[in-house]
Tab-separated table of C-alpha atoms in Angstrom:
chain	number	residue	atom	x	y	z
A	1	MET	CA	87.731	127.701	61.038
A	2	SER	CA	85.510	130.297	62.582
A	3	ARG	CA	87.058	134.264	62.248
A	4	SER	CA	86.090	133.850	66.411
A	5	THR	CA	88.548	130.790	67.553
A	6	GLY	CA	91.135	133.072	68.190
A	7	PHE	CA	89.311	135.294	70.881
A	8	ALA	CA	88.571	132.381	74.034
A	9	THR	CA	89.422	134.716	76.948
A	10	ILE	CA	87.927	138.167	77.010
A	11	GLY	CA	89.288	140.844	79.448
A	12	VAL	CA	86.975	143.512	80.815
A	13	VAL	CA	87.891	146.651	82.595
A	14	GLY	CA	85.377	148.279	84.481
A	15	ALA	CA	83.266	146.385	86.680
A	16	GLY	CA	80.512	148.705	86.673
A	17	ALA	CA	76.729	147.968	86.066
A	18	TYR	CA	77.840	147.721	81.968
A	19	GLY	CA	80.985	146.392	82.325
A	20	ALA	CA	79.309	143.632	84.603
A	21	ALA	CA	76.788	143.068	81.750
A	22	LEU	CA	79.222	142.902	78.952
A	23	ALA	CA	81.285	140.351	80.577
A	24	LEU	CA	78.153	138.223	81.010
A	25	ALA	CA	77.462	138.640	77.652
A	26	ALA	CA	80.828	137.092	76.374
A	27	SER	CA	80.356	134.465	78.995
A	28	ARG	CA	77.156	133.381	77.284
A	29	ALA	CA	78.995	133.542	73.853
A	30	GLY	CA	81.490	130.479	75.300
A	31	ARG	CA	84.158	132.893	75.903
A	32	ALA	CA	85.976	132.655	79.497
A	33	VAL	CA	86.463	136.205	81.066
A	34	ARG	CA	88.069	137.908	83.518
A	35	LEU	CA	86.888	140.831	84.513
A	36	TRP	CA	88.765	143.901	85.847
A	37	ALA	CA	87.900	146.037	89.093
A	38	ARG	CA	89.782	148.997	90.497
A	39	ASP	CA	88.034	148.257	94.004
A	40	VAL	CA	88.766	145.278	95.775
A	41	ALA	CA	85.564	145.333	97.727
A	42	THR	CA	83.564	144.662	94.136
A	43	VAL	CA	86.272	141.945	93.571
A	44	GLU	CA	85.535	140.241	96.660
A	45	ALA	CA	81.784	140.780	96.356
A	46	ILE	CA	81.949	139.092	92.648
A	47	ARG	CA	84.059	135.861	94.097
A	48	LYS	CA	81.585	135.471	97.400
A	49	GLU	CA	78.461	135.933	95.709
A	50	ARG	CA	78.967	135.938	92.398
A	51	GLN	CA	77.263	139.188	91.678
A	52	ALA	CA	78.280	142.822	90.624
A	53	PRO	CA	77.558	145.346	93.189
A	54	ARG	CA	75.900	147.694	90.537
A	55	LEU	CA	74.096	144.944	88.691
A	56	PRO	CA	72.338	143.382	91.520
A	57	ASP	CA	70.006	140.210	91.071
A	58	VAL	CA	71.986	138.632	88.218
A	59	ALA	CA	74.262	135.601	89.059
A	60	LEU	CA	77.935	135.961	87.326
A	61	PRO	CA	79.185	132.210	86.214
A	62	GLU	CA	82.009	130.611	87.472
A	63	THR	CA	83.474	131.488	83.869
A	64	ILE	CA	84.114	134.796	84.496
A	65	SER	CA	86.773	135.345	87.426
A	66	ALA	CA	87.121	139.232	88.961
A	67	THR	CA	90.399	140.771	90.172
A	68	ALA	CA	91.965	144.002	91.069
A	69	THR	CA	95.235	143.259	89.565
A	70	LEU	CA	95.559	144.809	85.839
A	71	GLY	CA	98.619	142.380	84.740
A	72	ASP	CA	96.039	138.919	85.728
A	73	LEU	CA	94.768	140.163	82.455
A	74	ALA	CA	97.449	139.774	80.386
A	75	PRO	CA	96.786	136.106	78.398
A	76	CYS	CA	93.415	137.759	77.131
A	77	ASP	CA	93.019	137.486	73.589
A	78	ALA	CA	91.030	140.950	73.475
A	79	PHE	CA	89.995	143.340	75.740
A	80	ILE	CA	86.523	145.333	75.925
A	81	VAL	CA	86.886	148.677	78.318
A	82	ALA	CA	83.681	149.618	79.847
A	83	VAL	CA	84.745	152.883	81.472
A	84	PRO	CA	83.075	156.675	81.161
A	85	THR	CA	84.815	158.584	77.871
A	86	GLN	CA	86.333	161.188	80.570
A	87	SER	CA	87.937	158.139	82.512
A	88	LEU	CA	88.991	156.111	78.816
A	89	ARG	CA	92.400	157.903	79.117
A	90	ASP	CA	93.727	156.771	82.460
A	91	ALA	CA	92.370	153.520	82.193
A	92	THR	CA	94.091	153.154	78.509
A	93	ALA	CA	97.264	154.797	80.004
A	94	ALA	CA	97.505	151.764	82.981
A	95	MET	CA	96.285	148.984	80.483
A	96	ALA	CA	99.284	149.936	78.307
A	97	ALA	CA	101.553	150.268	81.255
A	98	ALA	CA	100.177	146.576	82.276
A	99	LEU	CA	99.483	144.511	79.471
A	100	PRO	CA	101.302	143.204	76.557
A	101	ALA	CA	100.825	145.112	73.084
A	102	GLY	CA	98.994	143.370	70.506
A	103	ALA	CA	95.459	141.922	71.547
A	104	PRO	CA	92.468	144.378	70.359
A	105	VAL	CA	91.130	147.079	72.501
A	106	ILE	CA	87.108	147.585	72.572
A	107	SER	CA	85.803	150.508	73.878
A	108	ALA	CA	82.180	150.560	75.019
A	109	ALA	CA	82.659	154.307	76.011
A	110	LYS	CA	79.641	156.787	74.326
A	111	GLY	CA	80.886	160.112	74.101
A	112	ILE	CA	84.018	162.675	73.615
A	113	GLU	CA	86.527	163.713	75.795
A	114	GLN	CA	85.754	167.057	77.131
A	115	ALA	CA	89.695	168.102	76.938
A	116	SER	CA	90.614	167.319	74.009
A	117	GLY	CA	87.180	166.412	71.473
A	118	LEU	CA	89.054	163.125	70.683
A	119	PHE	CA	86.734	160.225	70.166
A	120	PRO	CA	87.041	157.117	72.262
A	121	THR	CA	89.271	155.038	69.569
A	122	GLU	CA	91.248	158.242	68.972
A	123	ILE	CA	92.202	158.218	72.808
A	124	ILE	CA	93.195	154.659	72.852
A	125	ALA	CA	95.236	155.050	69.549
A	126	GLY	CA	97.130	158.111	70.686
A	127	LEU	CA	98.043	156.371	74.106
A	128	TRP	CA	98.773	152.580	73.298
A	129	PRO	CA	99.187	152.784	69.156
A	130	GLU	CA	100.346	149.390	68.617
A	131	VAL	CA	96.555	147.688	69.531
A	132	PRO	CA	94.395	147.859	67.121
A	133	THR	CA	90.857	149.412	68.292
A	134	ALA	CA	87.232	148.890	67.950
A	135	ILE	CA	83.794	150.887	68.973
A	136	LEU	CA	80.525	148.766	70.621
A	137	SER	CA	77.620	151.031	70.771
A	138	GLY	CA	73.986	150.627	70.305
A	139	PRO	CA	70.617	150.347	71.943
A	140	SER	CA	71.215	148.484	75.046
A	141	PHE	CA	70.792	148.709	78.793
A	142	ALA	CA	73.070	146.950	81.450
A	143	ALA	CA	69.943	145.750	83.310
A	144	ASP	CA	68.570	143.972	79.957
A	145	ILE	CA	71.919	142.237	79.119
A	146	GLY	CA	72.406	141.049	82.370
A	147	ARG	CA	68.833	139.452	82.474
A	148	GLY	CA	69.650	137.935	78.594
A	149	LEU	CA	66.988	139.929	77.335
A	150	PRO	CA	67.388	140.061	73.301
A	151	THR	CA	69.639	143.077	72.513
A	152	ALA	CA	71.131	144.236	69.165
A	153	VAL	CA	74.438	146.460	69.165
A	154	THR	CA	77.046	147.664	66.955
A	155	LEU	CA	80.738	146.419	66.836
A	156	ALA	CA	83.044	148.917	64.360
A	157	ALA	CA	86.487	148.812	63.239
A	158	ALA	CA	88.727	150.509	60.411
A	159	ASP	CA	89.658	146.890	59.797
A	160	PRO	CA	86.278	144.890	58.662
A	161	ALA	CA	87.792	141.844	59.012
A	162	LEU	CA	88.432	142.414	62.699
A	163	ALA	CA	85.357	144.000	63.109
A	164	GLN	CA	83.530	140.964	61.940
A	165	GLY	CA	85.598	138.403	64.099
A	166	LEU	CA	85.031	140.238	67.369
A	167	ALA	CA	81.573	139.938	66.288
A	168	GLU	CA	80.900	136.799	65.624
A	169	ALA	CA	83.342	135.851	69.215
A	170	LEU	CA	80.907	138.210	71.450
A	171	SER	CA	77.562	137.288	70.111
A	172	SER	CA	75.110	135.241	71.578
A	173	PRO	CA	71.263	134.071	70.824
A	174	ALA	CA	70.044	137.494	73.259
A	175	PHE	CA	73.127	139.248	72.248
A	176	ARG	CA	73.191	140.153	68.752
A	177	ILE	CA	76.634	142.276	67.442
A	178	TYR	CA	76.377	143.464	63.853
A	179	HIS	CA	79.916	144.526	62.575
A	180	SER	CA	81.089	147.825	60.691
A	181	GLY	CA	84.181	149.039	59.103
A	182	ASP	CA	83.283	152.869	60.111
A	183	PRO	CA	83.895	153.374	63.855
A	184	ARG	CA	83.818	157.093	63.477
A	185	GLY	CA	80.141	156.607	62.484
A	186	VAL	CA	79.048	154.717	65.554
A	187	GLU	CA	81.123	156.788	67.813
A	188	ILE	CA	79.411	159.858	66.802
A	189	GLY	CA	75.875	158.087	67.172
A	190	GLY	CA	76.824	156.699	70.397
A	191	ALA	CA	78.074	160.475	71.570
A	192	ALA	CA	75.425	162.645	70.316
A	193	LYS	CA	72.524	160.494	71.568
A	194	ASN	CA	73.098	161.059	75.087
A	195	VAL	CA	73.262	164.933	74.213
A	196	LEU	CA	69.253	164.428	72.809
A	197	ALA	CA	68.513	162.409	75.293
A	198	ILE	CA	69.037	164.908	78.085
A	199	ALA	CA	67.052	167.250	75.658
A	200	ALA	CA	63.943	164.776	75.245
A	201	GLY	CA	64.112	164.439	79.251
A	202	ILE	CA	63.712	168.348	79.387
A	203	ALA	CA	60.625	168.551	77.371
A	204	ILE	CA	58.949	166.050	79.095
A	205	GLY	CA	59.855	167.343	82.661
A	206	LEU	CA	58.825	170.801	81.408
A	207	GLY	CA	55.080	168.688	80.373
A	208	PHE	CA	55.506	169.608	76.912
A	209	GLY	CA	53.829	165.829	75.936
A	210	GLU	CA	54.981	163.571	73.592
A	211	SER	CA	54.412	165.185	70.352
A	212	ALA	CA	57.214	167.545	71.508
A	213	ARG	CA	59.356	165.014	72.018
A	214	ALA	CA	59.047	163.657	68.931
A	215	ALA	CA	59.287	166.472	66.948
A	216	LEU	CA	62.656	167.003	68.866
A	217	VAL	CA	63.962	163.908	68.654
A	218	ALA	CA	63.302	163.895	65.171
A	219	ARG	CA	65.087	167.595	64.621
A	220	GLY	CA	68.109	166.594	66.697
A	221	PHE	CA	69.005	163.370	64.472
A	222	ALA	CA	69.273	165.779	62.037
A	223	GLU	CA	71.852	167.626	63.841
A	224	LEU	CA	73.443	164.050	64.434
A	225	ARG	CA	73.799	163.397	60.611
A	226	ARG	CA	74.793	166.792	59.999
A	227	PHE	CA	77.498	166.218	62.482
A	228	GLY	CA	78.512	162.954	61.646
A	229	GLU	CA	78.923	163.095	57.758
A	230	ALA	CA	80.667	166.278	58.297
A	231	HIS	CA	82.915	164.216	60.093
A	232	GLY	CA	83.180	161.258	57.356
A	233	ALA	CA	80.265	159.097	59.216
A	234	ASP	CA	78.656	156.949	56.648
A	235	PRO	CA	75.122	157.906	56.675
A	236	GLU	CA	73.743	154.207	56.533
A	237	THR	CA	75.582	153.926	60.226
A	238	LEU	CA	73.728	156.733	61.379
A	239	MET	CA	70.291	155.341	60.552
A	240	GLY	CA	71.353	151.993	62.269
A	241	LEU	CA	71.719	150.369	65.743
A	242	SER	CA	74.467	152.662	66.906
A	243	GLY	CA	72.698	155.508	65.591
A	244	LEU	CA	68.883	155.996	65.117
A	245	GLY	CA	68.377	153.020	67.571
A	246	ASP	CA	70.343	153.853	69.966
A	247	VAL	CA	68.672	157.548	69.708
A	248	VAL	CA	65.159	155.686	69.968
A	249	LEU	CA	65.853	153.814	73.481
A	250	SER	CA	67.709	157.035	75.039
A	251	CYS	CA	65.197	159.280	74.062
A	252	ALA	CA	62.445	157.221	75.244
A	253	SER	CA	63.024	155.695	79.028
A	254	PRO	CA	64.013	156.626	82.321
A	255	GLN	CA	66.240	153.901	82.391
A	256	SER	CA	68.835	156.264	80.361
A	257	ARG	CA	70.688	158.030	82.950
A	258	ASN	CA	70.973	161.169	79.962
A	259	PHE	CA	66.964	160.577	79.745
A	260	ALA	CA	66.457	161.327	83.733
A	261	TYR	CA	69.285	164.022	83.918
A	262	GLY	CA	66.844	166.008	81.515
A	263	LEU	CA	63.669	165.025	83.206
A	264	ALA	CA	65.440	166.316	86.215
A	265	LEU	CA	66.335	169.468	84.965
A	266	GLY	CA	62.863	170.039	83.178
A	267	GLN	CA	61.538	169.504	86.442
A	268	GLY	CA	63.266	172.921	88.007
A	269	LYS	CA	66.306	170.833	89.127
A	270	SER	CA	69.951	172.099	89.041
A	271	PRO	CA	72.405	170.477	86.611
A	272	ALA	CA	74.156	169.708	90.195
A	273	GLU	CA	71.211	168.127	91.854
A	274	ALA	CA	69.852	166.734	88.368
A	275	ALA	CA	73.031	164.542	88.195
A	276	GLY	CA	72.273	163.116	91.229
A	277	GLY	CA	75.571	161.730	91.826
A	278	LYS	CA	75.068	159.788	88.682
A	279	LEU	CA	76.942	160.226	85.489
A	280	ALA	CA	75.352	161.442	82.318
A	281	GLU	CA	77.616	161.067	79.738
A	282	GLY	CA	75.964	164.045	77.593
A	283	ALA	CA	76.518	166.314	80.364
A	284	PHE	CA	80.346	166.154	79.419
A	285	THR	CA	79.599	165.474	75.690
A	286	ALA	CA	77.210	168.526	74.885
A	287	PRO	CA	79.520	171.670	75.470
A	288	VAL	CA	82.348	169.810	73.245
A	289	LEU	CA	80.360	168.523	70.749
A	290	ALA	CA	78.639	171.752	70.380
A	291	ARG	CA	82.189	174.051	70.208
A	292	MET	CA	83.509	171.402	67.524
A	293	ALA	CA	80.186	171.810	65.513
A	294	GLN	CA	80.093	175.516	65.678
A	295	SER	CA	84.112	175.770	65.058
A	296	GLU	CA	82.901	173.754	61.639
A	297	GLY	CA	80.074	175.770	60.867
A	298	ILE	CA	77.720	172.816	61.522
A	299	GLU	CA	74.340	174.004	62.785
A	300	THR	CA	73.572	172.131	66.155
A	301	PRO	CA	70.977	174.418	67.786
A	302	ILE	CA	69.739	171.739	70.258
A	303	ALA	CA	73.325	170.873	71.081
A	304	GLU	CA	74.023	174.274	71.839
A	305	ALA	CA	71.074	174.809	73.910
A	306	VAL	CA	71.837	171.780	75.770
A	307	ALA	CA	75.076	172.675	76.758
A	308	ALA	CA	74.169	176.272	77.419
A	309	ILE	CA	71.259	174.857	80.411
A	310	ILE	CA	74.383	172.584	81.569
A	311	ALA	CA	76.509	175.606	82.197
A	312	GLY	CA	73.861	177.480	83.909
A	313	ARG	CA	74.109	180.465	80.948
A	314	ILE	CA	70.089	180.136	80.113
A	315	GLY	CA	67.435	178.622	81.982
A	316	VAL	CA	65.388	175.459	80.443
A	317	ARG	CA	62.312	177.486	79.615
A	318	GLU	CA	64.535	180.319	77.996
A	319	ALA	CA	66.353	177.958	76.183
A	320	VAL	CA	63.111	175.969	74.812
A	321	ALA	CA	61.641	179.310	73.995
A	322	ALA	CA	64.528	180.208	71.620
A	323	LEU	CA	64.417	176.898	70.104
A	324	LEU	CA	60.799	177.329	69.161
A	325	ALA	CA	61.710	180.794	67.707
A	326	ARG	CA	64.059	179.607	65.473
A	327	PRO	CA	62.714	180.672	61.394
A	328	LEU	CA	60.510	178.268	60.018
A	329	LYS	CA	62.474	176.712	57.084
A	330	ALA	CA	62.391	173.440	54.597
A	331	GLU	CA	62.808	170.512	56.402
């Protein structure tokens, strides 16, 4: 019997672009899906038009049912929480109040909670200690998943058998999930790459060119590795899909909200103007990552520069000049 047999019905909390895309991926893997949206209008659009408003031009099959009532997800065998990191606490608390404990909860958030310095699985475990937790991360755009384009990501849990079972249950020919027993490494890769994507966008926005971007990404990845290894991450995890793979994707494409945010900063927009009403997770992660690194004696000059720019303490050109003026040393 397959390890994935017990995960016949998947609950997805959050019907934004990424949540809808993951619901589609689970459906294509042969699972029944219950998709929860806070907005009743979103639920009605899915029911009537078979489309999620934030993932247009992609049809949602009848195997995906939509609801605005969290309790309707009670029969699900596993949950994917597809909300931003800064909203994960409220979502988890609501789930714990409305749903029975027992089924594993997979976070798809990529960040660190700004107020607490906690990673997604820590937030879930603190609020809902009765459930097993996992993290799903890696180089993936919602639009690509929605269109069924080939994508590979990582799913990690402290229990490797659980990670393997969930990965098998949610994988399909176009959506490949590799399993891992290193959730912290996967979480750190997903959080730090957003900060690096902002930095890469700034460099391109300033007109510094591709060579500068490549150098910045390489040095930024060295920061990611230092931070990750100091927090017990497996170096192999950081070199994998959820680390290096996601860095490559997010630092190279305007499809990345974080890269687009950095691009706008580099072109002279203020942090508020650069956001343009859209969420860039790295803008929340940079300050807490830099603060954590400083308190632990870990060098992260690029993350510190991004945090200072976002806080308005320094301009983009001044920040980049300071990075370029750092002492030369052995790589």
